[in-house]
Amino acid sequence: MSDTTNKSNQDSILKKPLSRRDVLRLAGTGGLGLLLGGGSIGGILAAQNKKKAVASPIDAAHTVPFYGQHQAGVVTPSQNFIYFASFDVTTKERNSLKKLFQAWTEASVAMTEGAMVGTDNHNLNLPPSDTGEAAGLTPARCTITFGAGPSLFDSRFGLQSKRPPNFKDLPAFSSEQLEPEWCGGDLVVQVCADDLQVAFHAIRNLVRIARGTAVLRWTQEGFQRTGQADPAAGTPRNLLGFKDGTGNPDVKDSKLMNNVVWAQSSDGASWMSGGTYMAVRRVRMRIEIWDRSSLRDQEATFGRYRDSGAPLGSKQEFDPVDLKSAGEDGKLHIPANSHMALTKGDGSVQLLRRSYSYSGGINLKTGQLDAGLLFISFQRDIKQFVTIQERLAKSDKLNEYTVHVGSAIFACFPGVSKGGYIGDTLL
Amino acid sequence: MSDTTNKSNQDSILKKPLSRRDVLRLAGTGGLGLLLGGGSIGGILAAQNKKKAVASPIDAAHTVPFYGQHQAGVVTPSQNFIYFASFDVTTKERNSLKKLFQAWTEASVAMTEGAMVGTDNHNLNLPPSDTGEAAGLTPARCTITFGAGPSLFDSRFGLQSKRPPNFKDLPAFSSEQLEPEWCGGDLVVQVCADDLQVAFHAIRNLVRIARGTAVLRWTQEGFQRTGQADPAAGTPRNLLGFKDGTGNPDVKDSKLMNNVVWAQSSDGASWMSGGTYMAVRRVRMRIEIWDRSSLRDQEATFGRYRDSGAPLGSKQEFDPVDLKSAGEDGKLHIPANSHMALTKGDGSVQLLRRSYSYSGGINLKTGQLDAGLLFISFQRDIKQFVTIQERLAKSDKLNEYTVHVGSAIFACFPGVSKGGYIGDTLL
């Protein structure tokens, strides 16, 4: 190849990063062939003009804005995939942490708009700044949500005084069997998208940007039923075959969200105002045991009918849940130790669940499929999660069929304004 | 719950399994509420009539027929997900193996049509025969492809004389670093679908059916860019950012497929006529090294431009590949040790690639993302794969960035006729 000079020129000409779709369109029209085939400067300019002619505005149908009062990926309607990543910070310099947050912000803005990361994507002498596997793909409603674990507030970065009230590692719960490889982390990055390749691309590029500053601690991919354009498919089912998420609070009710999900300035950590606290539990399902249980036991475990998702004793999925309703024999329709009854309790404590199923090959201990739920909830105060989880850990009938093997909590930053960066209210 | 009797009656009434979409429709209209809420027999019959009224024919847009001259999932246009599973047979009875194949066939027909597995899905006293997580979902173009590994032709089942010519474990290749947990297997089940939850559901139910007869040996999920309705997205990219699959033979050319992919009756194992041989390689990518390589090196490694996918020196992705074309300086455009040049060779040996990307959390050895390619190819004779892989193993420039850690081959059975079962020409 003898077009290095041309490529450098081209790079200085094309300062604005090409969107991933533009790259595709140029390739389709032959414009990119000119760009890449070592054509003359004239050819490159022609291609650039062609780019202007075909460049499209942001693909609104597939784009969730990165900037805003709150981070995206919390009340955003669930995308079909998650790529969850927990990081440990390796630098001891607060300024390096700030630079990481700034670089992550810049890359996240690009990726959530479907643009290439960075500008060095056509210089033959350099590693491309974008790893390329999402070229030509839409943003797929990609959201990237950032937060800090309790350990970030230790002495390393002088953030002790910023630790929010109640924001410390979770208490031990009676039935959990935590495995260290699925726990904790200084930082979290939750990528959600309707395309798993787009989600992978985002995490991979963020890991690459973090090199020297932070390293992966644990990751988990997850999915819900995908490729189902028919909205009648309704509430997704978990891998135990039951609808999951029916009882979630309404994300369109902003007053409710301020009450349940978003940290308020009066909550004791003003830098978290507009942020939210995330609880993550990796819940392994004992599917081989579940699969040997009768339908009656299964429905009694959840407190809902398997097919319709309706509360036991009711007819429709969204019928109001009456925990006191009983049959003619006086027996409660919804057993008191069912997952739904214990989750709901007296209804005074709520949280927003945003979970995904996972499946990760064979569990070497059991020889069975290792599958389960990456439980994620967002709440204004981590106490909300603790209150409900203590009830569940104590007597949930579902505990026969599940085991919590991973756990983490994070303070997810408030939203970012243009010109700002993630965590700028903290650092 | 006091409606056990009704449920049993209902089950005997509804002998034909409900399709997964029917279940959804009944739930939506309240019909299923009647079914499940413990209504009278009259109510059940009313619901059944409603079922008849709303039951839909097979969802052709999302259905790939299971029966046919060849198994589906070979020349079928690639779905977005794969769930690959290798099994070891634990029974020593040939008849148990036959029963497994028959039960797998029955379940596969149901699942690829979007029906529930089995008929015991509403009897409160029994574990449901379908695990339920795909209820309400379309078949998502699900295909389920079965085959036998070389080890099935040992002395256990008296199949020694049926072993096809050349069908023995692969020779060692110079650059591979195989790990036993990703190798081999008596049987293979390749599930592909446009919905990962549908694919998981299929594997899980087949594993469940196999209990006592066969156990999982290894599994791998994979994906390609998903949720991208725009066909302009074109050839999928691998996780190194390059288009992968451009040079595949045309699956619509049935003469070519008979020459390249489908075993012929004259090939020495008449029971395999219409079947095909599958080669599987789990190829880990050293993405951290790749990501530090210049664009020039990356393009020279594949022999194609990253953006357009065009052969080096050409303009368009599907331009003919001329391995002898050189620049003014006499240097070949496409390096002789590039992946494309070595794969193509003199063009006399072809195979059909049908690979997927995979990503499986953190590689504990490197702390990096464990990601790569689940390479799968189909060919009329496994020799085709060996010929090409020997060239690649020796001098492929891509070997700097990848390592083969898993390997298996399988004889994938001919297609199944109605009334038959997978492998019926063998057993």
Tab-separated table of C-alpha atoms in Angstrom, chain A residues 1-4 7 18 21 23-25 27-30 32-34 36-38 62 81 83 86 116 120-140 181 194-198 200 203-204 207-208 211 215-221 223-228 230 232-234 236-243 287-288 290-299 305-308 312-316 329 331 333 357-362 364 367-371, chain B residues 1-4 7 18 21 23-25 27-30 32-34 36-38 62 81 83 86 116 120-140 181 194-198 200 203-204 207-208 211 215-221 223-228 230 232-234 236-243 287-288 290-299 305-308 312-316 329 331 333 357-362 364 367-371:
chain	number	residue	atom	x	y	z
A	1	MET	CA	0.000	0.000	0.000
A	2	SER	CA	1.380	3.345	-0.990
A	3	ASP	CA	-1.430	5.660	0.014
A	4	THR	CA	-0.341	6.478	3.548
A	7	LYS	CA	-4.840	8.609	4.171
A	18	LEU	CA	-18.029	9.302	9.908
A	21	ARG	CA	-24.109	4.234	8.555
A	23	VAL	CA	-19.354	4.360	6.180
A	24	LEU	CA	-21.780	1.793	4.915
A	25	ARG	CA	-23.416	4.130	2.433
A	27	ALA	CA	-19.027	1.669	0.639
A	28	GLY	CA	-22.299	0.944	-1.142
A	29	THR	CA	-21.883	3.774	-3.641
A	30	GLY	CA	-18.236	3.113	-4.287
A	32	LEU	CA	-15.384	4.417	0.096
A	33	GLY	CA	-13.640	2.385	-2.555
A	34	LEU	CA	-12.115	5.670	-3.676
A	36	LEU	CA	-9.601	3.274	0.510
A	37	GLY	CA	-8.206	2.346	-2.823
A	38	GLY	CA	-5.514	4.993	-2.695
A	62	HIS	CA	-32.788	3.834	16.891
A	81	PHE	CA	-29.726	-7.043	25.334
A	83	TYR	CA	-23.736	-6.082	28.432
A	86	SER	CA	-17.907	-4.020	36.526
A	116	MET	CA	-17.332	5.822	15.048
A	120	ASP	CA	-8.230	7.845	13.538
A	121	ASN	CA	-10.188	5.304	11.591
A	122	HIS	CA	-8.539	5.671	8.201
A	123	ASN	CA	-4.883	6.234	8.988
A	124	LEU	CA	-3.040	3.169	7.788
A	125	ASN	CA	-0.192	3.769	10.227
A	126	LEU	CA	-2.302	3.727	13.363
A	127	PRO	CA	-4.545	1.262	15.099
A	128	PRO	CA	-8.073	2.420	14.273
A	129	SER	CA	-9.643	4.348	17.141
A	130	ASP	CA	-12.884	2.401	16.681
A	131	THR	CA	-12.675	-1.369	16.669
A	132	GLY	CA	-15.064	-1.495	13.728
A	133	GLU	CA	-17.399	-4.406	14.378
A	134	ALA	CA	-20.435	-2.085	14.606
A	135	ALA	CA	-19.695	-0.316	11.312
A	136	GLY	CA	-22.853	-0.055	9.264
A	137	LEU	CA	-25.092	-0.870	12.205
A	138	THR	CA	-27.670	1.497	13.694
A	139	PRO	CA	-27.235	2.653	17.312
A	140	ALA	CA	-29.896	0.031	18.134
A	181	GLU	CA	-15.898	-13.476	40.726
A	194	ASP	CA	-31.344	-3.967	20.692
A	195	ASP	CA	-28.308	-5.462	18.980
A	196	LEU	CA	-25.883	-7.628	20.939
A	197	GLN	CA	-23.048	-6.792	18.553
A	198	VAL	CA	-23.615	-3.068	19.204
A	200	PHE	CA	-20.384	-5.805	22.729
A	203	ILE	CA	-18.092	-2.443	26.153
A	204	ARG	CA	-15.051	-3.477	24.183
A	207	VAL	CA	-12.455	-1.382	28.068
A	208	ARG	CA	-9.867	-0.360	25.527
A	211	ARG	CA	-6.431	0.590	29.615
A	215	VAL	CA	-9.649	-3.109	34.325
A	216	LEU	CA	-12.598	-5.425	34.010
A	217	ARG	CA	-13.647	-7.130	37.213
A	218	TRP	CA	-16.665	-9.071	35.991
A	219	THR	CA	-19.102	-8.981	33.127
A	220	GLN	CA	-22.430	-10.509	32.293
A	221	GLU	CA	-24.338	-10.512	29.052
A	223	PHE	CA	-31.060	-10.973	26.882
A	224	GLN	CA	-34.781	-10.954	26.786
A	225	ARG	CA	-36.948	-12.345	24.010
A	226	THR	CA	-35.571	-10.680	20.928
A	227	GLY	CA	-36.442	-10.136	17.312
A	228	GLN	CA	-40.112	-10.178	18.240
A	230	ASP	CA	-45.041	-7.986	17.623
A	232	ALA	CA	-48.430	-8.430	21.621
A	233	ALA	CA	-45.532	-10.525	22.842
A	234	GLY	CA	-45.940	-8.375	25.955
A	236	PRO	CA	-40.938	-10.863	28.709
A	237	ARG	CA	-40.707	-14.252	30.373
A	238	ASN	CA	-37.815	-15.309	32.551
A	239	LEU	CA	-36.088	-18.647	32.018
A	240	LEU	CA	-38.452	-20.333	34.452
A	241	GLY	CA	-41.161	-19.625	31.901
A	242	PHE	CA	-42.989	-16.898	33.850
A	243	LYS	CA	-43.671	-13.291	32.895
A	287	ILE	CA	-33.566	-25.250	36.211
A	288	GLU	CA	-33.185	-29.008	36.480
A	290	TRP	CA	-37.620	-26.446	38.576
A	291	ASP	CA	-38.278	-28.600	35.518
A	292	ARG	CA	-39.270	-31.504	37.781
A	293	SER	CA	-41.792	-29.432	39.739
A	294	SER	CA	-45.495	-29.586	39.051
A	295	LEU	CA	-47.277	-26.696	37.402
A	296	ARG	CA	-49.124	-26.185	40.680
A	297	ASP	CA	-45.886	-25.723	42.588
A	298	GLN	CA	-44.490	-23.457	39.907
A	299	GLU	CA	-47.535	-21.204	39.919
A	305	TYR	CA	-50.460	-18.312	36.338
A	306	ARG	CA	-47.728	-19.391	33.977
A	307	ASP	CA	-49.600	-18.851	30.731
A	308	SER	CA	-51.390	-15.567	31.293
A	312	LEU	CA	-53.597	-16.503	41.038
A	313	GLY	CA	-57.356	-16.216	41.379
A	314	SER	CA	-57.544	-13.448	38.783
A	315	LYS	CA	-57.996	-13.572	35.031
A	316	GLN	CA	-55.727	-11.019	33.368
A	329	ASP	CA	-62.022	-23.162	51.249
A	331	LYS	CA	-57.128	-20.679	51.371
A	333	HIS	CA	-55.153	-17.668	46.192
A	357	SER	CA	-31.949	-13.448	31.485
A	358	TYR	CA	-28.503	-14.911	31.090
A	359	SER	CA	-27.210	-18.198	29.859
A	360	GLY	CA	-23.573	-19.064	30.045
A	361	GLY	CA	-22.811	-22.538	28.855
A	362	ILE	CA	-22.425	-25.428	31.242
A	364	LEU	CA	-19.142	-27.353	35.606
A	367	GLY	CA	-23.198	-30.438	34.241
A	368	GLN	CA	-26.385	-28.479	33.569
A	369	LEU	CA	-26.930	-25.282	31.639
A	370	ASP	CA	-25.766	-22.324	33.695
A	371	ALA	CA	-28.659	-19.946	33.313
B	1	MET	CA	-56.127	-24.401	44.032
B	2	SER	CA	-59.116	-26.660	43.598
B	3	ASP	CA	-59.325	-26.971	39.842
B	4	THR	CA	-57.125	-30.007	39.356
B	7	LYS	CA	-57.328	-29.109	34.415
B	18	LEU	CA	-51.481	-25.196	21.790
B	21	ARG	CA	-48.917	-17.833	19.836
B	23	VAL	CA	-51.465	-19.385	24.229
B	24	LEU	CA	-50.743	-15.709	23.922
B	25	ARG	CA	-53.897	-14.952	21.974
B	27	ALA	CA	-54.463	-14.932	27.292
B	28	GLY	CA	-55.087	-11.686	25.446
B	29	THR	CA	-58.772	-12.372	24.885
B	30	GLY	CA	-59.370	-13.678	28.358
B	32	LEU	CA	-56.913	-18.432	28.891
B	33	GLY	CA	-58.081	-16.704	32.027
B	34	LEU	CA	-61.097	-18.992	31.871
B	36	LEU	CA	-56.624	-21.171	34.088
B	37	GLY	CA	-58.950	-19.585	36.549
B	38	GLY	CA	-60.698	-22.843	37.329
B	62	HIS	CA	-40.930	-16.974	10.901
B	81	PHE	CA	-28.188	-16.433	16.929
B	83	TYR	CA	-26.933	-22.140	20.434
B	86	SER	CA	-22.293	-31.060	21.933
B	116	MET	CA	-45.380	-26.153	22.817
B	120	ASP	CA	-48.846	-31.861	29.488
B	121	ASN	CA	-48.726	-28.123	29.750
B	122	HIS	CA	-51.876	-27.515	31.780
B	123	ASN	CA	-51.989	-30.376	34.230
B	124	LEU	CA	-51.395	-28.906	37.657
B	125	ASN	CA	-50.116	-32.209	39.008
B	126	LEU	CA	-47.313	-32.626	36.498
B	127	PRO	CA	-44.215	-30.720	35.539
B	128	PRO	CA	-45.141	-28.966	32.285
B	129	SER	CA	-43.757	-30.784	29.250
B	130	ASP	CA	-42.614	-27.459	27.777
B	131	THR	CA	-40.474	-25.219	29.959
B	132	GLY	CA	-42.495	-22.222	28.854
B	133	GLU	CA	-40.006	-19.400	28.338
B	134	ALA	CA	-40.805	-19.208	24.608
B	135	ALA	CA	-44.577	-18.987	25.126
B	136	GLY	CA	-46.016	-16.262	22.955
B	137	LEU	CA	-42.888	-16.012	20.820
B	138	THR	CA	-42.767	-16.776	17.119
B	139	PRO	CA	-40.568	-19.657	15.910
B	140	ALA	CA	-38.068	-16.928	14.920
B	181	GLU	CA	-13.639	-28.571	27.468
B	194	ASP	CA	-33.527	-14.949	15.197
B	195	ASP	CA	-34.391	-14.870	18.895
B	196	LEU	CA	-31.847	-15.964	21.489
B	197	GLN	CA	-34.593	-16.866	23.955
B	198	VAL	CA	-36.144	-19.185	21.353
B	200	PHE	CA	-32.099	-21.227	24.484
B	203	ILE	CA	-31.560	-26.449	23.666
B	204	ARG	CA	-32.904	-26.522	27.188
B	207	VAL	CA	-31.283	-31.384	27.154
B	208	ARG	CA	-34.232	-32.164	29.375
B	211	ARG	CA	-31.864	-36.895	30.571
B	215	VAL	CA	-25.551	-35.232	28.699
B	216	LEU	CA	-24.123	-31.925	27.616
B	217	ARG	CA	-20.423	-31.955	26.840
B	218	TRP	CA	-19.939	-28.352	25.751
B	219	THR	CA	-22.019	-25.495	24.482
B	220	GLN	CA	-21.414	-22.179	22.817
B	221	GLU	CA	-23.807	-19.357	22.131
B	223	PHE	CA	-24.502	-14.027	17.513
B	224	GLN	CA	-24.160	-11.844	14.526
B	225	ARG	CA	-25.353	-8.278	14.237
B	226	THR	CA	-28.946	-8.457	15.290
B	227	GLY	CA	-32.086	-6.373	15.247
B	228	GLN	CA	-30.878	-4.717	12.056
B	230	ASP	CA	-32.060	-2.921	7.071
B	232	ALA	CA	-28.164	-2.789	3.547
B	233	ALA	CA	-26.311	-3.842	6.675
B	234	GLY	CA	-24.999	-6.570	4.367
B	236	PRO	CA	-21.926	-9.368	9.003
B	237	ARG	CA	-18.642	-8.275	10.563
B	238	ASN	CA	-16.605	-10.453	12.879
B	239	LEU	CA	-15.321	-9.086	16.176
B	240	LEU	CA	-12.089	-7.956	14.533
B	241	GLY	CA	-14.241	-5.485	12.626
B	242	PHE	CA	-14.036	-7.145	9.200
B	243	LYS	CA	-16.809	-8.493	7.011
B	287	ILE	CA	-8.409	-8.662	20.610
B	288	GLU	CA	-6.049	-6.708	22.850
B	290	TRP	CA	-5.323	-6.827	17.370
B	291	ASP	CA	-6.475	-3.486	18.780
B	292	ARG	CA	-2.864	-2.320	18.921
B	293	SER	CA	-2.180	-3.171	15.260
B	294	SER	CA	-2.207	-0.563	12.546
B	295	LEU	CA	-5.001	-0.462	10.017
B	296	ARG	CA	-2.420	-1.425	7.384
B	297	ASP	CA	-1.535	-4.604	9.257
B	298	GLN	CA	-5.162	-5.399	9.880
B	299	GLU	CA	-6.109	-5.050	6.220
B	305	TYR	CA	-10.341	-3.272	3.269
B	306	ARG	CA	-11.934	-2.931	6.650
B	307	ASP	CA	-14.643	-0.458	5.710
B	308	SER	CA	-15.887	-1.760	2.389
B	312	LEU	CA	-7.205	-5.052	-1.440
B	313	GLY	CA	-6.635	-3.238	-4.722
B	314	SER	CA	-10.333	-3.480	-5.653
B	315	LYS	CA	-13.236	-1.190	-4.988
B	316	GLN	CA	-16.318	-3.188	-4.075
B	329	ASP	CA	5.900	-1.446	-7.380
B	331	LYS	CA	3.989	-5.871	-4.782
B	333	HIS	CA	-2.187	-6.151	-3.439
B	357	SER	CA	-19.252	-14.416	16.921
B	358	TYR	CA	-19.125	-15.297	20.567
B	359	SER	CA	-18.369	-13.362	23.680
B	360	GLY	CA	-18.143	-15.036	27.031
B	361	GLY	CA	-17.196	-12.658	29.784
B	362	ILE	CA	-13.630	-12.357	31.004
B	364	LEU	CA	-9.398	-15.382	33.535
B	367	GLY	CA	-8.222	-10.383	32.230
B	368	GLN	CA	-9.517	-9.418	28.807
B	369	LEU	CA	-12.856	-10.057	27.185
B	370	ASP	CA	-13.040	-13.656	26.017
B	371	ALA	CA	-14.397	-13.248	22.537
